[in-house]
mmCIF file of C-alpha atoms in Angstrom:
data_model
loop_
_atom_site.group_PDB
_atom_site.id
_atom_site.type_symbol
_atom_site.label_atom_id
_atom_site.label_comp_id
_atom_site.label_asym_id
_atom_site.label_seq_id
_atom_site.Cartn_x
_atom_site.Cartn_y
_atom_site.Cartn_z
ATOM 1 C CA MET A 111 -20.706 10.391 14.001
ATOM 2 C CA CYS A 112 -20.678 6.918 12.424
ATOM 3 C CA LEU A 113 -16.975 6.771 11.510
ATOM 4 C CA ASP A 114 -13.736 8.160 12.869
ATOM 5 C CA LEU A 115 -10.652 8.907 10.779
ATOM 6 C CA LYS A 116 -7.376 9.932 12.369
ATOM 7 C CA ARG A 117 -3.736 9.971 11.310
ATOM 8 C CA THR A 118 -0.753 9.201 13.511
ATOM 9 C CA ASP A 119 2.468 9.937 11.647
ATOM 10 C CA ALA A 120 2.197 7.912 8.401
ATOM 11 C CA ILE A 121 -0.632 5.641 9.585
ATOM 12 C CA ALA A 122 -4.315 6.451 9.089
ATOM 13 C CA THR A 123 -6.858 4.644 11.256
ATOM 14 C CA ILE A 124 -10.436 4.234 10.071
ATOM 15 C CA THR A 125 -12.816 3.205 12.861
ATOM 16 C CA LEU A 126 -16.360 2.096 12.091
ATOM 17 C CA SER A 127 -18.294 3.812 14.860
ATOM 18 C CA ARG A 128 -21.887 2.702 15.352
ATOM 19 C CA PRO A 129 -21.143 0.620 18.447
ATOM 20 C CA ASP A 130 -24.753 0.619 19.623
ATOM 21 C CA ARG A 131 -25.690 -1.069 16.324
ATOM 22 C CA GLY A 132 -22.674 -3.373 16.101
ATOM 23 C CA ASN A 133 -21.202 -1.033 13.463
ATOM 24 C CA ALA A 134 -23.875 -2.301 11.062
ATOM 25 C CA ILE A 135 -23.631 -0.558 7.706
ATOM 26 C CA ASN A 136 -26.352 1.964 6.889
ATOM 27 C CA ILE A 137 -26.307 4.612 4.178
ATOM 28 C CA GLU A 138 -24.539 7.149 6.380
ATOM 29 C CA LEU A 139 -21.760 4.725 7.283
ATOM 30 C CA ALA A 140 -21.419 3.474 3.695
ATOM 31 C CA ASP A 141 -20.917 7.015 2.408
ATOM 32 C CA ALA A 142 -18.563 7.903 5.265
ATOM 33 C CA LEU A 143 -16.442 4.824 4.607
ATOM 34 C CA LEU A 144 -15.955 5.712 0.953
ATOM 35 C CA ALA A 145 -15.073 9.303 1.869
ATOM 36 C CA ALA A 146 -12.537 8.149 4.482
ATOM 37 C CA VAL A 147 -10.904 5.635 2.150
ATOM 38 C CA THR A 148 -10.672 8.252 -0.612
ATOM 39 C CA ALA A 149 -9.049 10.682 1.829
ATOM 40 C CA CYS A 150 -6.466 8.057 2.823
ATOM 41 C CA GLU A 151 -5.769 7.133 -0.782
ATOM 42 C CA THR A 152 -5.150 10.729 -1.845
ATOM 43 C CA ASP A 153 -3.209 11.906 1.230
ATOM 44 C CA ALA A 154 0.477 11.637 0.365
ATOM 45 C CA ALA A 155 1.382 11.657 4.064
ATOM 46 C CA VAL A 156 -0.471 8.372 4.617
ATOM 47 C CA ARG A 157 1.627 5.262 3.922
ATOM 48 C CA ALA A 158 -0.527 2.613 5.637
ATOM 49 C CA VAL A 159 -4.165 2.262 6.713
ATOM 50 C CA VAL A 160 -5.678 0.452 9.694
ATOM 51 C CA LEU A 161 -9.379 -0.496 9.632
ATOM 52 C CA THR A 162 -11.142 -1.447 12.863
ATOM 53 C CA GLY A 163 -14.458 -1.153 14.700
ATOM 54 C CA ALA A 164 -15.607 0.621 17.862
ATOM 55 C CA GLY A 165 -17.151 -1.310 20.725
ATOM 56 C CA ALA A 166 -17.692 -5.059 21.037
ATOM 57 C CA LEU A 167 -18.100 -5.884 17.332
ATOM 58 C CA PHE A 168 -15.938 -5.257 14.288
ATOM 59 C CA CYS A 169 -18.953 -5.062 11.968
ATOM 60 C CA ALA A 170 -22.295 -6.873 12.060
ATOM 61 C CA GLY A 171 -22.777 -6.462 8.301
ATOM 62 C CA GLY A 172 -25.644 -4.614 6.703
ATOM 63 C CA ASP A 173 -28.214 -2.895 8.908
ATOM 64 C CA ILE A 174 -30.965 -5.544 9.040
ATOM 65 C CA ASP A 175 -33.392 -3.196 10.805
ATOM 66 C CA ALA A 176 -33.046 -0.750 7.918
ATOM 67 C CA PHE A 177 -33.765 -3.563 5.459
ATOM 68 C CA ALA A 178 -36.883 -4.543 7.391
ATOM 69 C CA GLN A 179 -38.110 -0.955 7.525
ATOM 70 C CA ALA A 180 -37.576 -0.587 3.768
ATOM 71 C CA GLY A 181 -40.035 -3.410 3.111
ATOM 72 C CA SER A 182 -40.622 -3.845 -0.621
ATOM 73 C CA GLU A 183 -37.902 -1.244 -1.277
ATOM 74 C CA ALA A 184 -35.223 -3.334 0.472
ATOM 75 C CA SER A 185 -33.532 -4.356 -2.775
ATOM 76 C CA GLY A 186 -33.134 -0.707 -3.768
ATOM 77 C CA LEU A 187 -31.675 0.097 -0.361
ATOM 78 C CA MET A 188 -29.201 -2.775 -0.673
ATOM 79 C CA GLN A 189 -28.077 -1.505 -4.063
ATOM 80 C CA ARG A 190 -27.642 1.978 -2.623
ATOM 81 C CA LEU A 191 -25.564 0.599 0.265
ATOM 82 C CA THR A 192 -23.331 -1.690 -1.741
ATOM 83 C CA GLY A 193 -22.375 1.045 -4.223
ATOM 84 C CA PRO A 194 -20.163 3.108 -1.885
ATOM 85 C CA VAL A 195 -19.008 0.112 0.170
ATOM 86 C CA HIS A 196 -17.874 -1.765 -2.924
ATOM 87 C CA ALA A 197 -16.172 1.382 -4.229
ATOM 88 C CA ALA A 198 -14.355 1.715 -0.895
ATOM 89 C CA GLU A 199 -13.305 -1.929 -1.016
ATOM 90 C CA VAL A 200 -11.884 -1.608 -4.514
ATOM 91 C CA ARG A 201 -9.904 1.462 -3.476
ATOM 92 C CA LEU A 202 -8.563 -0.338 -0.395
ATOM 93 C CA ALA A 203 -7.577 -3.368 -2.482
ATOM 94 C CA ARG A 204 -5.992 -1.389 -5.336
ATOM 95 C CA MET A 205 -4.411 1.597 -3.607
ATOM 96 C CA ARG A 206 -0.630 1.703 -3.321
ATOM 97 C CA LYS A 207 -0.839 1.743 0.490
ATOM 98 C CA PRO A 208 -0.977 -1.344 2.740
ATOM 99 C CA LEU A 209 -4.137 -2.194 4.688
ATOM 100 C CA VAL A 210 -4.161 -3.751 8.156
ATOM 101 C CA THR A 211 -7.488 -4.913 9.561
ATOM 102 C CA ALA A 212 -7.773 -5.002 13.362
ATOM 103 C CA ILE A 213 -10.726 -7.301 14.012
ATOM 104 C CA ASN A 214 -11.908 -6.416 17.498
ATOM 105 C CA GLY A 215 -14.998 -8.647 17.669
ATOM 106 C CA ALA A 216 -17.598 -10.378 15.530
ATOM 107 C CA ALA A 217 -17.296 -9.919 11.768
ATOM 108 C CA ALA A 218 -20.503 -10.962 10.013
ATOM 109 C CA GLY A 219 -21.833 -10.636 6.480
ATOM 110 C CA ALA A 220 -20.402 -7.530 4.852
ATOM 111 C CA GLY A 221 -18.237 -7.118 7.955
ATOM 112 C CA LEU A 222 -16.577 -10.428 7.115
ATOM 113 C CA GLY A 223 -15.599 -9.077 3.707
ATOM 114 C CA LEU A 224 -14.068 -5.956 5.221
ATOM 115 C CA ALA A 225 -12.291 -7.919 7.956
ATOM 116 C CA VAL A 226 -10.459 -10.444 5.825
ATOM 117 C CA MET A 227 -9.350 -8.162 2.980
ATOM 118 C CA GLY A 228 -6.430 -6.708 4.927
ATOM 119 C CA ASP A 229 -2.934 -7.339 3.616
ATOM 120 C CA VAL A 230 -2.424 -8.206 7.265
ATOM 121 C CA ALA A 231 -5.504 -9.260 9.242
ATOM 122 C CA ILE A 232 -5.038 -9.217 13.024
ATOM 123 C CA ALA A 233 -7.843 -10.745 15.094
ATOM 124 C CA ALA A 234 -8.545 -10.280 18.771
ATOM 125 C CA ALA A 235 -8.907 -13.577 20.620
ATOM 126 C CA SER A 236 -12.600 -12.795 21.123
ATOM 127 C CA ALA A 237 -13.287 -12.246 17.409
ATOM 128 C CA THR A 238 -15.685 -14.502 15.543
ATOM 129 C CA PHE A 239 -16.452 -14.879 11.846
ATOM 130 C CA VAL A 240 -19.709 -15.825 10.146
ATOM 131 C CA GLY A 241 -21.158 -15.423 6.660
ATOM 132 C CA ALA A 242 -24.678 -14.836 8.029
ATOM 133 C CA TYR A 243 -26.210 -14.440 4.566
ATOM 134 C CA SER A 244 -27.824 -17.867 4.267
ATOM 135 C CA ALA A 245 -29.689 -17.422 7.545
ATOM 136 C CA ILE A 246 -31.633 -14.458 6.152
ATOM 137 C CA GLY A 247 -32.063 -15.655 2.583
ATOM 138 C CA LEU A 248 -29.435 -13.442 0.985
ATOM 139 C CA SER A 249 -26.297 -14.015 -1.077
ATOM 140 C CA PRO A 250 -22.881 -12.478 -0.286
ATOM 141 C CA ASP A 251 -21.666 -8.962 -1.018
ATOM 142 C CA VAL A 252 -18.606 -6.827 -0.196
ATOM 143 C CA GLY A 253 -16.348 -9.361 -1.897
ATOM 144 C CA VAL A 254 -16.990 -12.158 0.603
ATOM 145 C CA SER A 255 -17.461 -14.750 -2.161
ATOM 146 C CA TRP A 256 -14.289 -13.449 -3.890
ATOM 147 C CA TRP A 257 -11.963 -13.324 -0.887
ATOM 148 C CA LEU A 258 -12.917 -16.560 0.894
ATOM 149 C CA PRO A 259 -12.038 -19.086 -1.855
ATOM 150 C CA ARG A 260 -8.693 -17.332 -2.374
ATOM 151 C CA LEU A 261 -7.845 -17.221 1.315
ATOM 152 C CA ILE A 262 -9.194 -20.539 2.620
ATOM 153 C CA GLY A 263 -10.185 -22.612 -0.425
ATOM 154 C CA LEU A 264 -13.547 -23.575 -1.880
ATOM 155 C CA ARG A 265 -14.519 -26.174 0.749
ATOM 156 C CA GLN A 266 -14.003 -23.843 3.688
ATOM 157 C CA ALA A 267 -15.742 -21.028 1.812
ATOM 158 C CA GLN A 268 -18.719 -23.337 1.252
ATOM 159 C CA ARG A 269 -18.703 -24.147 4.948
ATOM 160 C CA LEU A 270 -18.945 -20.487 5.925
ATOM 161 C CA LEU A 271 -21.313 -19.302 3.194
ATOM 162 C CA LEU A 272 -23.591 -22.299 2.596
ATOM 163 C CA LEU A 273 -23.674 -24.019 5.975
ATOM 164 C CA GLY A 274 -23.334 -20.676 7.742
ATOM 165 C CA ASP A 275 -20.850 -21.964 10.319
ATOM 166 C CA ARG A 276 -19.538 -19.455 12.846
ATOM 167 C CA ILE A 277 -15.846 -19.870 13.638
ATOM 168 C CA ASP A 278 -13.694 -18.393 16.382
ATOM 169 C CA ALA A 279 -10.396 -16.585 16.011
ATOM 170 C CA VAL A 280 -8.258 -19.675 16.638
ATOM 171 C CA GLU A 281 -10.043 -21.578 13.872
ATOM 172 C CA ALA A 282 -9.813 -18.534 11.592
ATOM 173 C CA GLU A 283 -6.046 -18.463 12.030
ATOM 174 C CA ARG A 284 -5.769 -22.235 11.547
ATOM 175 C CA ILE A 285 -7.510 -22.184 8.167
ATOM 176 C CA GLY A 286 -5.735 -19.021 6.972
ATOM 177 C CA LEU A 287 -8.602 -16.563 7.216
ATOM 178 C CA VAL A 288 -6.546 -14.183 9.382
ATOM 179 C CA THR A 289 -2.844 -13.540 9.752
ATOM 180 C CA ARG A 290 -2.537 -13.642 13.520
ATOM 181 C CA VAL A 291 -4.591 -13.835 16.723
ATOM 182 C CA VAL A 292 -3.596 -11.761 19.736
ATOM 183 C CA PRO A 293 -5.084 -11.070 23.187
ATOM 184 C CA ASP A 294 -7.832 -8.467 23.035
ATOM 185 C CA ASP A 295 -5.839 -5.859 24.936
ATOM 186 C CA LEU A 296 -2.932 -6.136 22.472
ATOM 187 C CA LEU A 297 -5.008 -5.858 19.286
ATOM 188 C CA MET A 298 -4.476 -2.213 18.380
ATOM 189 C CA ALA A 299 -0.837 -2.135 19.466
ATOM 190 C CA THR A 300 -0.147 -5.189 17.287
ATOM 191 C CA ALA A 301 -2.068 -3.743 14.342
ATOM 192 C CA MET A 302 -0.293 -0.405 14.589
ATOM 193 C CA ALA A 303 3.090 -2.149 14.802
ATOM 194 C CA ALA A 304 2.285 -4.124 11.652
ATOM 195 C CA ALA A 305 1.115 -0.958 9.896
ATOM 196 C CA GLY A 306 4.329 0.762 10.957
ATOM 197 C CA ARG A 307 6.425 -1.987 9.361
ATOM 198 C CA LEU A 308 4.379 -1.824 6.173
ATOM 199 C CA ALA A 309 4.592 1.982 6.061
ATOM 200 C CA HIS A 310 8.375 1.709 5.663
ATOM 201 C CA LEU A 311 8.112 -0.418 2.518
ATOM 202 C CA SER A 312 8.563 0.854 -1.007
ATOM 203 C CA LEU A 313 4.956 1.602 -1.926
ATOM 204 C CA PRO A 314 5.407 0.978 -5.682
ATOM 205 C CA ALA A 315 6.982 -2.408 -4.934
ATOM 206 C CA PHE A 316 4.247 -3.183 -2.416
ATOM 207 C CA GLN A 317 1.491 -2.287 -4.862
ATOM 208 C CA ARG A 318 2.966 -4.473 -7.604
ATOM 209 C CA THR A 319 3.530 -7.397 -5.223
ATOM 210 C CA ARG A 320 -0.047 -7.160 -3.937
ATOM 211 C CA ALA A 321 -1.369 -7.104 -7.514
ATOM 212 C CA LEU A 322 0.671 -10.191 -8.427
ATOM 213 C CA LEU A 323 -0.713 -12.081 -5.439
ATOM 214 C CA LEU A 324 -4.308 -11.161 -6.262
ATOM 215 C CA GLU A 325 -3.936 -11.999 -9.947
ATOM 216 C CA ALA A 326 -2.103 -15.318 -9.452
ATOM 217 C CA PRO A 327 -5.204 -17.558 -9.037
ATOM 218 C CA MET A 328 -6.579 -16.319 -12.357
ATOM 219 C CA THR A 329 -3.342 -16.450 -14.402
ATOM 220 C CA GLY A 330 -1.480 -19.334 -16.010
ATOM 221 C CA LEU A 331 2.185 -19.885 -15.164
ATOM 222 C CA GLU A 332 3.726 -18.409 -18.317
ATOM 223 C CA PRO A 333 1.553 -15.260 -18.358
ATOM 224 C CA HIS A 334 2.185 -14.802 -14.642
ATOM 225 C CA LEU A 335 5.938 -15.066 -15.103
ATOM 226 C CA GLU A 336 5.687 -12.292 -17.694
ATOM 227 C CA LEU A 337 3.697 -10.164 -15.238
ATOM 228 C CA GLU A 338 6.455 -10.721 -12.674
ATOM 229 C CA VAL A 339 9.087 -9.542 -15.153
ATOM 230 C CA GLN A 340 7.072 -6.440 -15.987
ATOM 231 C CA ALA A 341 6.584 -5.615 -12.301
ATOM 232 C CA LEU A 342 10.214 -6.308 -11.420
ATOM 233 C CA THR A 343 11.643 -4.134 -14.182
ATOM 234 C CA ALA A 344 9.218 -1.318 -13.366
ATOM 235 C CA CYS A 345 10.413 -1.413 -9.751
ATOM 236 C CA ALA A 346 14.047 -1.500 -10.856
ATOM 237 C CA GLU A 347 13.549 1.687 -12.863
ATOM 238 C CA GLY A 348 12.348 3.624 -9.810
ATOM 239 C CA PRO A 349 14.426 5.335 -7.108
ATOM 240 C CA ASP A 350 13.417 2.910 -4.360
ATOM 241 C CA ALA A 351 15.317 0.007 -5.910
ATOM 242 C CA ALA A 352 18.536 2.028 -6.014
ATOM 243 C CA GLU A 353 18.005 3.069 -2.398
ATOM 244 C CA GLY A 354 17.211 -0.505 -1.311
ATOM 245 C CA ILE A 355 20.286 -1.946 -3.015
ATOM 246 C CA ALA A 356 22.536 0.769 -1.577
ATOM 247 C CA ALA A 357 21.096 0.257 1.913
ATOM 248 C CA PHE A 358 21.688 -3.488 1.687
ATOM 249 C CA GLN A 359 25.312 -2.982 0.665
ATOM 250 C CA GLU A 360 25.838 -0.365 3.368
ATOM 251 C CA LYS A 361 24.126 -2.553 6.014
ATOM 252 C CA ARG A 362 21.546 0.089 6.966
ATOM 253 C CA GLN A 363 17.795 0.365 6.851
ATOM 254 C CA ALA A 364 16.467 1.629 3.539
ATOM 255 C CA CYS A 365 14.617 4.936 3.466
ATOM 256 C CA PHE A 366 12.051 4.623 0.707
ATOM 257 C CA GLN A 367 10.456 7.826 -0.565
ATOM 258 C CA ALA A 368 8.130 6.730 -3.392
#
C-alpha cells in the first residue's frame, strides 16, 4: 500500500507511504493520491485535511529510478505521473476544506510543491527543502514554480530553483516558506491541532478567503476590492454569517454548519 487515508472526527489524514523509497511518486502513488483527495473533497464529514509522509522523508519527489528505467520513454512517464498529481493539487487548492501539511522530513522536487501548498504548513525541525530539479536537468512541476514566488518572492525562488540550494526548517520559516517549525515529536499533534481549529471555521468563508489570497498577486487593487465585496456579500447571505454574528453577541463559540 503506497498511501494511507484515515479520518478522525472531521479531520482526514493522507499519508504518503512508500517509506523505503522516500515516498517518491510513482504511477501507483500518483493515482492513489488523486483518489484520496477526491474522497476527502466529496466526503461531507471531512472539514479539514492533513497531508504528511511516512518514515524519514516527507516526499523525495518523482521516482528517479522509474525515470531511468523508462529510458527514451521517460517524458511519457513524466506526463502520466503529473496528470493525477496536478489534478490532486488543484483539488486541494480549490476545495472548500482547509489543508494542513505536516512536513516530517526532506521535501524535494514535487514533494516541495506538495509540502508548501498547505494553508498551514507545519515543519518538523529535521525537515529540509530543496528544488532538486536543476541537478538532474529538469524544470519544476507540481506547482513549485507557482507557489514559491508567491510565498517567498522571486529572488528566494530563484535561489531554490536555479541555484538548487537546500535549506533547513529554520531558514524555511524565516523566509516564509512554512508557517511554523516544531520539534519532530510534536509534528503530528501540532498539525492535528491546527486542522482542528480550521475544521471549526465556516467553510464557505474559508474557501472565499483562500481564493482572495491566491488571486491577489494577479489582480489590480480596484478589481480585487470588487472581488472582496462579492465574496463578503455571498458570505453574508449564508447561514454561517448569522450564526457567527449571534455567537459574537452572545459571547459563545460559533457552531458553523455549512
